[in-house]
C-alpha cells in the first residue's frame, strides 16, 4: 500500500533470450521496472480508484495535470468487480497478488491508481511511467471519460483495453516500440499489448443486439513476458481441468494451466475445428456466429493432454505427452506426435497418424473407411469395440470391418492388432507382430517375423509362421476346452525356429495364494499334484494338458498339429 507522496518499491527486471517476448519488455532500462513488494512468495500489488466513493483524492506536487482536466471522474463503482477480474487475468498466469484499497483523505492510495480524465486526448487511456519509478504516479492508469463510464464486463472493448493498461502498469511495453516484435506477430492474437485487432474480433451477440469484443485474456506472448518478470502462477489450474467451449460463444483467449491431466472438449461444435496441443500453439474453433482464426492459444510450459472434437471435419494435433484424441463425427485428421497416444476418429472417413511412441488406434469405435498410420514405436490397432468379427491383414494393409459397420480401413506402420469379442481373422506381416484375438473363435497367423500370438477366449487357431514365435496364454479361461476336439490349436509349432508356449501369466496351482509355475512332466500321467503340465500324442497330433487343482484331470488343453517331442525348454512356465 502506498501514499500519494511516496513512490512504491520497484526493481529492474531482465530481458529474455526470445525476441518475441523481449518486444513486450521495456527497451530503456530506466523504465524496465517491476513491482517488488513480496508477501507469502508472491509479488503483491495494490490498486485504488481515484475519487472512488466520492472521497477526495490527493496528488503529490508535480504529479501531472490529469486531475485538473476539463472532464474528470471516478470509474463506475458498479464495475469494480469487472476491474478486479481484469487484474485477475494477470494474477492467474503470473506470480502476482492484487488487492484493492480505498483512497483516503489522509493520502492512502494503491500502487496502481485508476481514474477518468479528458487529458488523455483521443486515446482510450494511458498508463503513467517515471524513470526508475521515482514518482508515486508510476503505474497509474487514466481513462478517457468518453469510454470509461461504459461497462468493463468481459467481451467489451473496455475489458480488453483495461487488461492492456494493467500490462503497462506491470512493466510491459507495446510490441511496436523499442524492441520490435518479429514480422507477423504484432496482433492482439499474440499479445494484447498490440494495437492491431485479429480477424473476427467483433462478434454479434443477439442477446444484446450488439457486437461483443471477444478478447478475454492475456495472450501467449503476454503470458511469457509477464512470467519472465514475475514468475509463473503454479497454483492456477494445477489439477485435472476440462476446457469446454460453446459454438455460440466466440472468444480469443489463452490457456494457462499449471498441471494435472487436462481436456479440451469441443463435442458441441458442428463446424470444423483445428486444435494444436503444442505449448505456444494456436487453435481455430468453428463458431456459428463469427469466423475467427487462431483464437485459442496454449501458453508455453503448458501441457494439455486430451481433446474431443465435434461434428465437423476436425484436425486434432497432439504434443509430446500421452494424448487421447477423439475426432467424433466428421472426416477428421488426428496426429499424435510424441508420446504413447490413443486416437479415435469416430464417425466419418478419418486419417489417424500416431507419430512417435507406442500409439493405440481405436478402430472398433471408428465408423467409416479410416486410415491408420503408425510410426516409430510399437503401434496398435484395436477392434475391441466391434460388434461382429473383423479381418485384419497387416501385410496388405487392410482392416475389413464392413460386417460390423466399421468400413474398410487402411493400415500402415502398425505392429500390433487386437481383435473383437467375436470370430476374427488376424494376419501379420514381415515385422515382429503382436496379434491378440480377444474373444471369439479367432484365426491368427503371424506370417514372417518373431511374432507374439494371443488367442484370448474362444477356440482359436494360431499359426506363427516363420521366425521365433511366442504363443501366449494369460488365463485358464482363455483355453477353449480340455480335449483335442474343443481346445485351441497351434498349427506350426517348431522347436527349431525357437517357438515358445508362454504360460507364465497363469497361476499353476489354484490351491495356494502364491503365483506358482507349472512343473513339466513330459509324457507321464498326472500325479494328482496341482501345477503339472504334460503332453501326449493323439491322432497324429500333440496334446498339451495342464492340471491346476491336483485332481489328476486336465483343466485345459492345447493341440499342436503334428507328432512332436516336447521338452521343458519349449515352454515358459
Coordinates of C-alpha atoms in Angstrom, one line a residue:
X1 CA 0.0 0.0 0.0
X2 CA 1.3 3.4 -0.9
X3 CA 0.7 7.0 -0.1
X4 CA 0.2 9.8 -2.6
X5 CA 3.6 11.3 -1.8
X6 CA 5.6 8.1 -1.6
X7 CA 6.8 6.0 -4.5
X8 CA 6.1 2.3 -4.3
X9 CA 9.1 -0.1 -4.3
X10 CA 10.2 -1.3 -7.7
X11 CA 13.1 -3.2 -9.2
X12 CA 14.7 -3.6 -12.6
X13 CA 13.9 -6.8 -14.4
X14 CA 15.9 -8.7 -17.0
X15 CA 15.3 -9.4 -20.7
X16 CA 14.7 -12.9 -22.1
X17 CA 16.5 -14.8 -24.9
X18 CA 13.5 -14.6 -27.2
X19 CA 12.9 -11.6 -29.4
X20 CA 9.2 -12.2 -29.5
X21 CA 8.9 -11.8 -25.7
X22 CA 11.5 -9.0 -25.4
X23 CA 9.3 -7.0 -27.7
X24 CA 6.9 -6.7 -24.8
X25 CA 9.6 -5.7 -22.4
X26 CA 10.9 -2.1 -21.9
X27 CA 13.9 -1.3 -24.1
X28 CA 15.0 1.6 -21.8
X29 CA 16.5 0.1 -18.6
X30 CA 15.3 3.2 -16.7
X31 CA 11.7 2.0 -17.4
X32 CA 12.3 -1.7 -17.2
X33 CA 10.6 -1.9 -13.8
X34 CA 8.6 -4.4 -11.8
X35 CA 6.8 -4.0 -8.5
X36 CA 8.9 -5.5 -5.7
X37 CA 6.8 -5.9 -2.6
X38 CA 6.7 -9.6 -1.8
X39 CA 4.5 -11.4 0.6
X40 CA 4.0 -15.2 1.0
X41 CA 6.1 -15.8 -2.1
X42 CA 4.1 -13.5 -4.4
X43 CA 4.6 -10.0 -5.6
X44 CA 1.8 -8.0 -4.1
X45 CA 0.4 -5.0 -5.9
X46 CA -2.4 -2.8 -4.6
X47 CA -4.7 -0.7 -6.7
X48 CA -7.3 2.0 -5.9
X49 CA -10.0 4.1 -7.6
X50 CA -9.3 7.8 -7.7
X51 CA -12.3 9.7 -6.3
X52 CA -13.9 6.3 -5.5
X53 CA -16.9 6.5 -3.3
X54 CA -16.9 10.3 -3.6
X55 CA -13.8 10.6 -1.4
X56 CA -11.4 13.4 -2.3
X57 CA -8.1 12.0 -3.7
X58 CA -4.7 13.6 -3.1
X59 CA -1.9 14.0 -5.6
X60 CA 1.8 14.9 -5.0
X61 CA 3.3 18.1 -6.3
X62 CA 4.4 17.5 -9.9
X63 CA 2.1 14.5 -10.4
X64 CA 0.7 15.9 -13.7
X65 CA -2.4 17.6 -14.9
X66 CA -4.9 14.7 -15.4
X67 CA -6.8 15.6 -12.3
X68 CA -7.4 19.2 -13.4
X69 CA -8.6 18.4 -16.9
X70 CA -11.9 19.7 -18.2
X71 CA -13.6 16.4 -17.5
X72 CA -12.6 14.1 -14.7
X73 CA -14.3 11.4 -12.6
X74 CA -14.3 8.0 -11.0
X75 CA -14.7 4.7 -12.7
X76 CA -18.3 3.4 -12.1
X77 CA -18.5 1.6 -8.8
X78 CA -20.8 -1.0 -10.4
X79 CA -17.8 -2.2 -12.5
X80 CA -15.4 -2.6 -9.6
X81 CA -15.9 -6.4 -9.9
X82 CA -15.1 -6.3 -13.6
X83 CA -12.0 -4.3 -12.9
X84 CA -10.9 -6.9 -10.3
X85 CA -11.5 -9.6 -13.0
X86 CA -9.2 -7.7 -15.4
X87 CA -6.5 -7.7 -12.8
X88 CA -7.2 -11.4 -12.0
X89 CA -6.4 -12.3 -15.6
X90 CA -2.8 -11.3 -14.9
X91 CA -2.7 -12.9 -11.5
X92 CA -3.9 -16.2 -13.0
X93 CA -0.8 -16.5 -15.1
X94 CA 1.9 -14.8 -13.1
X95 CA 3.1 -15.0 -9.5
X96 CA 1.2 -11.9 -8.6
X97 CA -1.4 -10.9 -6.0
X98 CA -3.6 -7.9 -6.4
X99 CA -5.6 -6.2 -3.6
X100 CA -8.0 -3.2 -3.8
X101 CA -7.5 -0.5 -1.3
X102 CA -9.6 2.6 -0.7
X103 CA -8.2 6.0 -1.2
X104 CA -8.4 8.2 1.9
X105 CA -8.3 11.9 2.6
X106 CA -5.2 11.1 4.6
X107 CA -3.4 10.1 1.4
X108 CA -3.6 6.3 1.3
X109 CA -3.6 5.1 -2.4
X110 CA -2.8 2.0 -4.3
X111 CA 0.4 1.2 -6.1
X112 CA -1.8 1.5 -9.3
X113 CA -4.5 4.2 -9.3
X114 CA -7.3 4.3 -11.8
X115 CA -9.3 7.4 -12.8
X116 CA -11.1 9.2 -15.7
X117 CA -9.6 12.3 -17.3
X118 CA -10.1 14.0 -20.6
X119 CA -6.3 14.8 -20.5
X120 CA -5.7 11.5 -22.4
X121 CA -7.0 13.2 -25.6
X122 CA -8.3 10.9 -28.3
X123 CA -6.8 7.8 -26.8
X124 CA -8.8 5.2 -24.8
X125 CA -6.4 5.8 -22.0
X126 CA -2.8 5.6 -20.9
X127 CA -0.5 4.5 -18.1
X128 CA 1.9 6.8 -16.5
X129 CA 5.6 5.8 -16.1
X130 CA 8.5 7.5 -14.5
X131 CA 12.2 6.8 -14.8
X132 CA 13.3 4.5 -12.0
X133 CA 9.8 4.5 -10.7
X134 CA 10.8 7.6 -8.7
X135 CA 7.4 9.2 -8.5
X136 CA 4.1 8.0 -7.0
X137 CA 2.4 8.4 -10.3
X138 CA 4.3 5.4 -11.8
X139 CA 1.8 2.8 -12.9
X140 CA -1.3 4.9 -12.6
X141 CA -4.0 4.4 -15.3
X142 CA -6.1 7.2 -16.7
X143 CA -9.0 6.5 -19.0
X144 CA -10.9 8.7 -21.4
X145 CA -14.3 9.6 -19.8
X146 CA -16.0 9.1 -23.2
X147 CA -15.3 5.4 -22.8
X148 CA -14.5 5.0 -19.2
X149 CA -18.1 5.3 -17.9
X150 CA -19.2 2.3 -20.0
X151 CA -19.2 -1.3 -18.9
X152 CA -16.0 -3.1 -18.2
X153 CA -17.6 -6.6 -18.4
X154 CA -15.9 -9.4 -20.3
X155 CA -16.5 -9.2 -24.0
X156 CA -16.3 -5.5 -24.0
X157 CA -13.5 -3.4 -25.5
X158 CA -13.2 -1.7 -22.1
X159 CA -12.2 -5.0 -20.5
X160 CA -9.5 -5.8 -23.1
X161 CA -8.2 -2.2 -23.0
X162 CA -8.0 -2.3 -19.3
X163 CA -6.0 -5.5 -19.4
X164 CA -3.7 -3.8 -21.8
X165 CA -3.1 -0.8 -19.5
X166 CA -2.6 -3.1 -16.5
X167 CA 0.0 -4.8 -18.6
X168 CA 1.8 -1.5 -18.9
X169 CA 1.5 -0.8 -15.2
X170 CA 3.1 -4.2 -14.5
X171 CA 6.1 -3.4 -16.8
X172 CA 5.1 -4.4 -20.3
X173 CA 5.6 -2.3 -23.5
X174 CA 4.0 -2.0 -26.9
X175 CA 5.4 -4.6 -29.4
X176 CA 6.0 -1.8 -32.0
X177 CA 8.1 0.4 -29.8
X178 CA 11.7 -0.1 -28.6
X179 CA 12.3 -3.7 -29.2
X180 CA 10.2 -4.6 -32.3
X181 CA 8.3 -7.9 -32.4
X182 CA 9.1 -10.1 -35.4
X183 CA 7.0 -9.6 -38.6
X184 CA 3.6 -11.1 -38.4
X185 CA 3.2 -11.1 -34.6
X186 CA 2.1 -7.5 -34.0
X187 CA -1.6 -8.5 -33.4
X188 CA -3.7 -9.0 -30.4
X189 CA -3.9 -12.6 -31.4
X190 CA -0.4 -13.0 -29.9
X191 CA -0.3 -10.0 -27.5
X192 CA -3.0 -7.7 -26.1
X193 CA -0.2 -5.1 -25.9
X194 CA -0.6 -4.7 -29.7
X195 CA -2.9 -2.1 -31.3
X196 CA -3.8 -4.4 -34.2
X197 CA -7.0 -6.4 -34.0
X198 CA -7.3 -10.0 -35.3
X199 CA -9.9 -11.0 -37.8
X200 CA -13.4 -11.5 -36.3
X201 CA -12.7 -9.8 -33.0
X202 CA -16.2 -8.2 -33.1
X203 CA -18.9 -10.8 -32.9
X204 CA -22.6 -10.1 -33.0
X205 CA -24.4 -11.0 -29.8
X206 CA -28.1 -11.5 -30.5
X207 CA -29.0 -11.4 -26.8
X208 CA -27.6 -7.9 -26.5
X209 CA -28.4 -6.9 -30.1
X210 CA -24.9 -5.5 -30.3
X211 CA -21.4 -6.6 -31.0
X212 CA -19.0 -8.2 -28.4
X213 CA -15.3 -7.5 -28.4
X214 CA -14.1 -11.0 -27.7
X215 CA -10.5 -10.9 -26.4
X216 CA -10.8 -12.3 -22.9
X217 CA -7.3 -12.9 -21.5
X218 CA -3.7 -12.0 -22.0
X219 CA -2.4 -14.0 -25.0
X220 CA 0.5 -16.4 -25.5
X221 CA 3.3 -13.8 -25.7
X222 CA 1.9 -11.6 -22.9
X223 CA 1.9 -14.6 -20.6
X224 CA 5.5 -15.5 -21.5
X225 CA 6.7 -11.9 -21.0
X226 CA 4.9 -11.3 -17.7
X227 CA 6.1 -14.6 -16.3
X228 CA 9.7 -13.6 -17.3
X229 CA 9.2 -10.6 -15.0
X230 CA 7.3 -12.1 -12.0
X231 CA 7.4 -15.9 -12.5
X232 CA 4.5 -18.2 -13.2
X233 CA 1.5 -18.9 -11.1
X234 CA 2.0 -22.6 -10.4
X235 CA -1.2 -23.0 -8.4
X236 CA -3.6 -21.9 -11.1
X237 CA -5.5 -24.8 -12.7
X238 CA -3.0 -27.2 -11.2
X239 CA -5.5 -30.2 -11.1
X240 CA -7.4 -32.0 -13.8
X241 CA -9.3 -29.4 -15.8
X242 CA -11.8 -29.6 -18.7
X243 CA -11.9 -26.6 -21.1
X244 CA -15.4 -27.0 -22.7
X245 CA -16.4 -24.3 -25.1
X246 CA -19.7 -23.3 -26.8
X247 CA -20.0 -22.8 -30.6
X248 CA -22.3 -19.8 -30.0
X249 CA -19.8 -18.0 -27.6
X250 CA -16.8 -16.9 -29.6
X251 CA -13.6 -15.7 -27.9
X252 CA -9.9 -15.0 -28.2
X253 CA -8.1 -16.4 -25.1
X254 CA -5.1 -18.4 -24.0
X255 CA -5.0 -21.3 -21.6
X256 CA -2.6 -21.2 -18.7
X257 CA -2.7 -24.5 -16.8
X258 CA -0.2 -25.3 -14.1
X259 CA -0.6 -29.1 -14.1
X260 CA -2.9 -32.1 -14.0
X261 CA -4.4 -34.1 -16.8
X262 CA -6.5 -31.7 -18.9
X263 CA -9.0 -31.9 -21.7
X264 CA -10.2 -29.5 -24.4
X265 CA -13.9 -30.5 -25.1
X266 CA -15.4 -29.4 -28.4
X267 CA -18.2 -32.0 -28.7
X268 CA -20.9 -29.4 -29.0
X269 CA -19.3 -27.9 -32.1
X270 CA -20.7 -28.7 -35.6
X271 CA -18.3 -26.7 -37.7
X272 CA -14.7 -27.6 -38.4
X273 CA -12.2 -27.1 -35.7
X274 CA -8.4 -27.1 -35.8
X275 CA -6.7 -27.9 -32.4
X276 CA -3.0 -27.9 -31.8
X277 CA -2.0 -29.0 -28.2
X278 CA 1.7 -28.0 -28.5
X279 CA 2.7 -25.3 -26.0
X280 CA 2.8 -21.9 -27.6
X281 CA 0.5 -23.1 -30.5
X282 CA -2.9 -21.7 -31.6
X283 CA -6.1 -23.4 -32.5
X284 CA -9.1 -22.2 -34.6
X285 CA -12.6 -23.1 -33.4
X286 CA -15.6 -23.2 -35.7
X287 CA -18.1 -20.8 -34.1
X288 CA -21.6 -20.4 -35.5
X289 CA -21.9 -16.6 -35.4
X290 CA -18.4 -15.4 -36.4
X291 CA -15.4 -16.6 -38.3
X292 CA -12.1 -16.4 -36.4
X293 CA -8.6 -17.7 -36.9
X294 CA -6.1 -18.7 -34.2
X295 CA -8.4 -17.7 -31.4
X296 CA -7.3 -20.2 -28.7
X297 CA -3.7 -20.2 -27.6
X298 CA -1.9 -22.6 -25.2
X299 CA 0.7 -20.8 -23.2
X300 CA 4.3 -22.0 -23.2
X301 CA 5.1 -24.6 -20.5
X302 CA 1.5 -25.8 -20.5
X303 CA 0.6 -29.5 -21.3
X304 CA -2.9 -30.2 -22.4
X305 CA -3.2 -34.0 -22.8
X306 CA -6.6 -34.7 -24.4
X307 CA -9.0 -33.3 -26.9
X308 CA -12.5 -34.2 -28.1
X309 CA -13.6 -33.0 -31.5
X310 CA -17.1 -32.2 -32.6
X311 CA -19.3 -33.0 -35.6
X312 CA -17.2 -31.1 -38.2
X313 CA -14.2 -32.2 -40.2
X314 CA -11.7 -31.6 -37.3
X315 CA -7.9 -31.6 -37.2
X316 CA -6.5 -32.5 -33.8
X317 CA -2.8 -32.3 -33.2
X318 CA -1.2 -33.8 -30.1
X319 CA 2.1 -32.9 -28.3
X320 CA 4.9 -34.8 -26.6
X321 CA 2.6 -36.0 -23.8
X322 CA 0.5 -39.2 -23.9
X323 CA -2.5 -37.7 -25.7
X324 CA -6.1 -39.0 -26.1
X325 CA -7.6 -37.6 -29.3
X326 CA -11.2 -38.3 -30.3
X327 CA -12.4 -36.9 -33.6
X328 CA -16.1 -37.9 -33.1
X329 CA -18.3 -37.2 -36.2
X330 CA -16.9 -35.8 -39.4
X331 CA -13.9 -36.7 -41.6
X332 CA -11.2 -35.9 -39.1
X333 CA -7.4 -35.8 -39.1
X334 CA -5.7 -36.8 -35.9
X335 CA -1.9 -36.5 -35.3
X336 CA -0.5 -37.9 -32.1
X337 CA 3.1 -36.6 -32.4
X338 CA 5.2 -37.7 -29.4
X339 CA 4.1 -39.8 -26.5
X340 CA 2.1 -43.0 -26.3
X341 CA -1.2 -41.7 -27.8
X342 CA -4.7 -43.0 -28.0
X343 CA -6.5 -42.0 -31.2
X344 CA -10.2 -42.5 -32.2
X345 CA -11.6 -41.0 -35.4
X346 CA -15.3 -41.7 -34.7
X347 CA -17.8 -41.5 -37.5
X348 CA -16.6 -40.5 -40.9
X349 CA -13.6 -41.3 -43.1
X350 CA -10.7 -40.3 -40.9
X351 CA -6.9 -40.2 -41.1
X352 CA -5.1 -41.0 -37.9
X353 CA -1.3 -40.7 -37.5
X354 CA 0.4 -41.8 -34.3
X355 CA 3.8 -40.2 -34.7
X356 CA 6.5 -41.2 -32.2
X357 CA 5.7 -43.5 -29.3
X358 CA 3.6 -46.6 -28.8
X359 CA 0.3 -45.5 -30.1
X360 CA -3.2 -47.1 -30.0
X361 CA -5.8 -46.7 -32.7
X362 CA -9.3 -47.4 -31.5
X363 CA -10.6 -48.9 -34.8
X364 CA -13.5 -50.6 -33.1
X365 CA -15.0 -47.3 -32.3
X366 CA -14.5 -45.8 -35.8
X367 CA -17.3 -45.9 -38.3
X368 CA -16.0 -45.3 -41.8
X369 CA -13.2 -46.1 -44.1
X370 CA -10.3 -44.9 -42.0
X371 CA -6.5 -44.7 -42.4
X372 CA -4.2 -45.7 -39.6
X373 CA -0.6 -44.6 -39.9
X374 CA 1.8 -45.8 -37.2
X375 CA 5.4 -44.6 -36.8
X376 CA 8.4 -45.2 -34.6
X377 CA 7.4 -47.4 -31.7
X378 CA 5.1 -50.4 -31.3
X379 CA 1.7 -49.2 -32.5
X380 CA -1.6 -51.0 -32.0
X381 CA -4.9 -51.1 -34.0
X382 CA -7.7 -52.5 -31.8
X383 CA -11.1 -53.6 -32.9
X384 CA -12.2 -54.4 -29.4
X385 CA -15.3 -52.3 -29.8
X386 CA -16.6 -54.0 -33.0
X387 CA -19.9 -55.8 -32.8
X388 CA -19.0 -58.7 -35.1
X389 CA -15.7 -60.2 -36.2
X390 CA -13.2 -58.4 -38.4
X391 CA -10.5 -59.3 -40.8
X392 CA -7.1 -57.5 -40.5
X393 CA -4.1 -58.2 -42.7
X394 CA -1.0 -56.2 -41.9
X395 CA 0.8 -57.5 -45.0
X396 CA -1.8 -56.0 -47.4
X397 CA -2.6 -53.1 -45.0
X398 CA -6.3 -53.7 -44.9
X399 CA -8.6 -53.9 -41.9
X400 CA -12.1 -55.1 -43.0
X401 CA -14.8 -54.3 -40.5
X402 CA -17.6 -53.9 -43.0
X403 CA -19.6 -56.7 -41.4
X404 CA -19.5 -54.7 -38.2
X405 CA -20.4 -51.4 -40.0
X406 CA -16.9 -50.1 -39.4
X407 CA -15.9 -49.8 -43.1
X408 CA -12.7 -50.9 -44.7
X409 CA -9.6 -49.4 -43.2
X410 CA -6.0 -48.8 -44.5
X411 CA -3.2 -49.7 -42.1
X412 CA 0.5 -48.9 -42.3
X413 CA 3.4 -48.8 -39.9
X414 CA 1.5 -50.8 -37.3
X415 CA 2.9 -53.8 -35.5
X416 CA 0.1 -54.9 -33.1
X417 CA -3.5 -55.8 -33.7
X418 CA -6.3 -56.7 -31.2
X419 CA -9.5 -58.2 -32.5
X420 CA -13.0 -58.1 -31.3
X421 CA -15.1 -60.3 -28.9
X422 CA -16.1 -62.3 -32.0
X423 CA -14.5 -64.5 -34.6
X424 CA -11.7 -62.5 -36.2
X425 CA -9.1 -63.3 -38.8
X426 CA -5.8 -61.5 -38.0
X427 CA -2.7 -61.7 -40.2
X428 CA 0.7 -60.2 -39.6
X429 CA 3.4 -59.1 -41.9
X430 CA 7.2 -59.5 -42.1
X431 CA 7.7 -57.5 -38.9
X432 CA 7.6 -58.8 -35.3
X433 CA 3.9 -58.5 -34.7
X434 CA 1.8 -58.9 -31.6
X435 CA -1.7 -60.3 -32.6
X436 CA -4.4 -60.7 -30.0
X437 CA -7.7 -62.3 -30.8
X438 CA -9.5 -61.1 -27.8
X439 CA -12.8 -63.0 -27.6
X440 CA -14.4 -65.3 -30.2
X441 CA -13.1 -68.3 -32.2
X442 CA -10.2 -66.5 -34.0
X443 CA -7.8 -67.4 -36.7
X444 CA -4.4 -65.7 -36.2
X445 CA -1.3 -66.0 -38.5
X446 CA 1.8 -64.1 -37.6
X447 CA 3.4 -64.7 -41.0
X448 CA 7.1 -63.8 -41.1
X449 CA 9.0 -62.3 -38.1
X450 CA 9.2 -63.2 -34.4
X451 CA 5.6 -62.8 -33.5
X452 CA 3.6 -62.9 -30.3
X453 CA 0.1 -64.5 -30.7
X454 CA -2.6 -64.4 -28.1
X455 CA -5.8 -66.1 -28.9
X456 CA -7.8 -64.9 -25.9
X457 CA -11.0 -66.6 -25.0
X458 CA -12.8 -68.8 -27.6
X459 CA -11.5 -71.8 -29.6
X460 CA -8.6 -70.2 -31.6
X461 CA -6.4 -71.4 -34.4
X462 CA -2.9 -70.0 -34.1
X463 CA -0.1 -70.0 -36.8
X464 CA 3.2 -68.4 -36.0
X465 CA 4.7 -68.5 -39.5
X466 CA 8.5 -68.3 -40.0
X467 CA 10.5 -66.9 -37.2
X468 CA 10.7 -67.5 -33.4
X469 CA 7.1 -67.0 -32.3
X470 CA 5.5 -66.9 -28.9
X471 CA 2.1 -68.3 -28.2
X472 CA 0.9 -66.6 -25.0
X473 CA -1.9 -67.7 -22.7
X474 CA -2.7 -65.5 -19.7
X475 CA -5.7 -67.1 -18.1
X476 CA -7.0 -70.7 -17.8
X477 CA -10.3 -69.3 -19.2
X478 CA -8.6 -68.5 -22.4
X479 CA -8.3 -72.2 -23.2
X480 CA -11.4 -73.2 -25.1
X481 CA -11.5 -76.8 -23.7
X482 CA -9.6 -79.7 -22.2
X483 CA -9.9 -82.2 -25.1
X484 CA -8.4 -82.5 -28.5
X485 CA -11.6 -81.5 -30.2
X486 CA -12.5 -78.5 -28.1
X487 CA -9.2 -76.8 -27.4
X488 CA -7.1 -74.1 -29.1
X489 CA -4.8 -75.2 -31.9
X490 CA -1.3 -74.2 -32.9
X491 CA -0.7 -75.3 -36.5
X492 CA 3.1 -74.9 -36.9
X493 CA 4.9 -75.1 -33.6
X494 CA 8.6 -75.6 -34.4
X495 CA 11.3 -76.1 -31.7
X496 CA 13.9 -75.4 -34.4
X497 CA 12.5 -72.0 -35.1
X498 CA 12.7 -71.0 -31.4
X499 CA 8.9 -71.1 -30.9
X500 CA 7.7 -70.9 -27.3
X501 CA 4.5 -71.5 -25.5
X502 CA 4.2 -68.9 -22.7
X503 CA 2.2 -69.9 -19.6
X504 CA 4.0 -67.7 -17.0
X505 CA 0.9 -65.4 -16.6
X506 CA -1.2 -68.4 -15.3
X507 CA -1.1 -69.4 -11.7
X508 CA -0.4 -73.1 -12.0
X509 CA -1.8 -74.0 -8.6
X510 CA -5.3 -72.8 -7.7
X511 CA -5.0 -74.3 -4.2
X512 CA -2.4 -71.7 -2.9
X513 CA -2.3 -67.9 -2.7
X514 CA 1.1 -67.9 -4.4
X515 CA 1.7 -67.4 -8.1
X516 CA 3.0 -70.8 -8.9
X517 CA 4.8 -72.0 -12.0
X518 CA 4.0 -75.2 -13.9
X519 CA 6.1 -78.3 -13.5
X520 CA 6.7 -80.1 -16.9
X521 CA 6.4 -83.9 -16.5
X522 CA 6.8 -84.9 -20.2
X523 CA 4.5 -87.7 -21.3
X524 CA 4.0 -89.0 -17.7
X525 CA 0.5 -89.3 -16.3
X526 CA -0.7 -86.7 -13.8
X527 CA 0.3 -87.5 -10.2
X528 CA -2.7 -85.7 -8.6
X529 CA -0.4 -82.8 -7.8
X530 CA -1.6 -79.3 -8.7
X531 CA 0.5 -77.4 -11.3
X532 CA 1.6 -80.3 -13.5
X533 CA 1.9 -79.9 -17.3
X534 CA 2.2 -82.9 -19.7
X535 CA 1.7 -83.8 -23.3
X536 CA 0.6 -86.9 -25.2
X537 CA 0.4 -87.9 -28.9
X538 CA -3.1 -88.5 -30.1
X539 CA -4.4 -88.9 -33.6
X540 CA -1.1 -87.8 -35.1
X541 CA -1.1 -84.5 -33.1
X542 CA 0.4 -83.4 -29.8
X543 CA -2.0 -82.6 -27.0
X544 CA -0.6 -80.4 -24.1
X545 CA -2.6 -80.7 -20.9
X546 CA -2.5 -78.9 -17.5
X547 CA -3.8 -79.7 -14.1
X548 CA -4.2 -76.7 -11.8
X549 CA -6.2 -78.3 -8.9
X550 CA -4.5 -81.7 -8.4
X551 CA -7.5 -83.9 -9.3
X552 CA -5.4 -85.8 -11.9
X553 CA -7.6 -84.5 -14.7
X554 CA -6.8 -81.9 -17.4
X555 CA -8.2 -78.5 -16.6
X556 CA -7.1 -77.2 -20.0
X557 CA -5.6 -78.5 -23.2
X558 CA -3.8 -77.2 -26.3
X559 CA -3.4 -79.1 -29.5
X560 CA -0.2 -78.8 -31.5
X561 CA -0.6 -80.1 -35.1
X562 CA 1.9 -82.9 -35.8
X563 CA 3.6 -85.5 -33.7
X564 CA 6.1 -83.6 -31.7
X565 CA 8.6 -84.4 -29.0
X566 CA 8.4 -81.6 -26.4
X567 CA 10.8 -80.5 -23.7
X568 CA 10.6 -78.1 -20.8
X569 CA 12.5 -75.6 -23.0
X570 CA 9.6 -75.4 -25.3
X571 CA 7.6 -73.6 -22.6
X572 CA 7.9 -70.5 -20.4
X573 CA 6.3 -71.9 -17.3

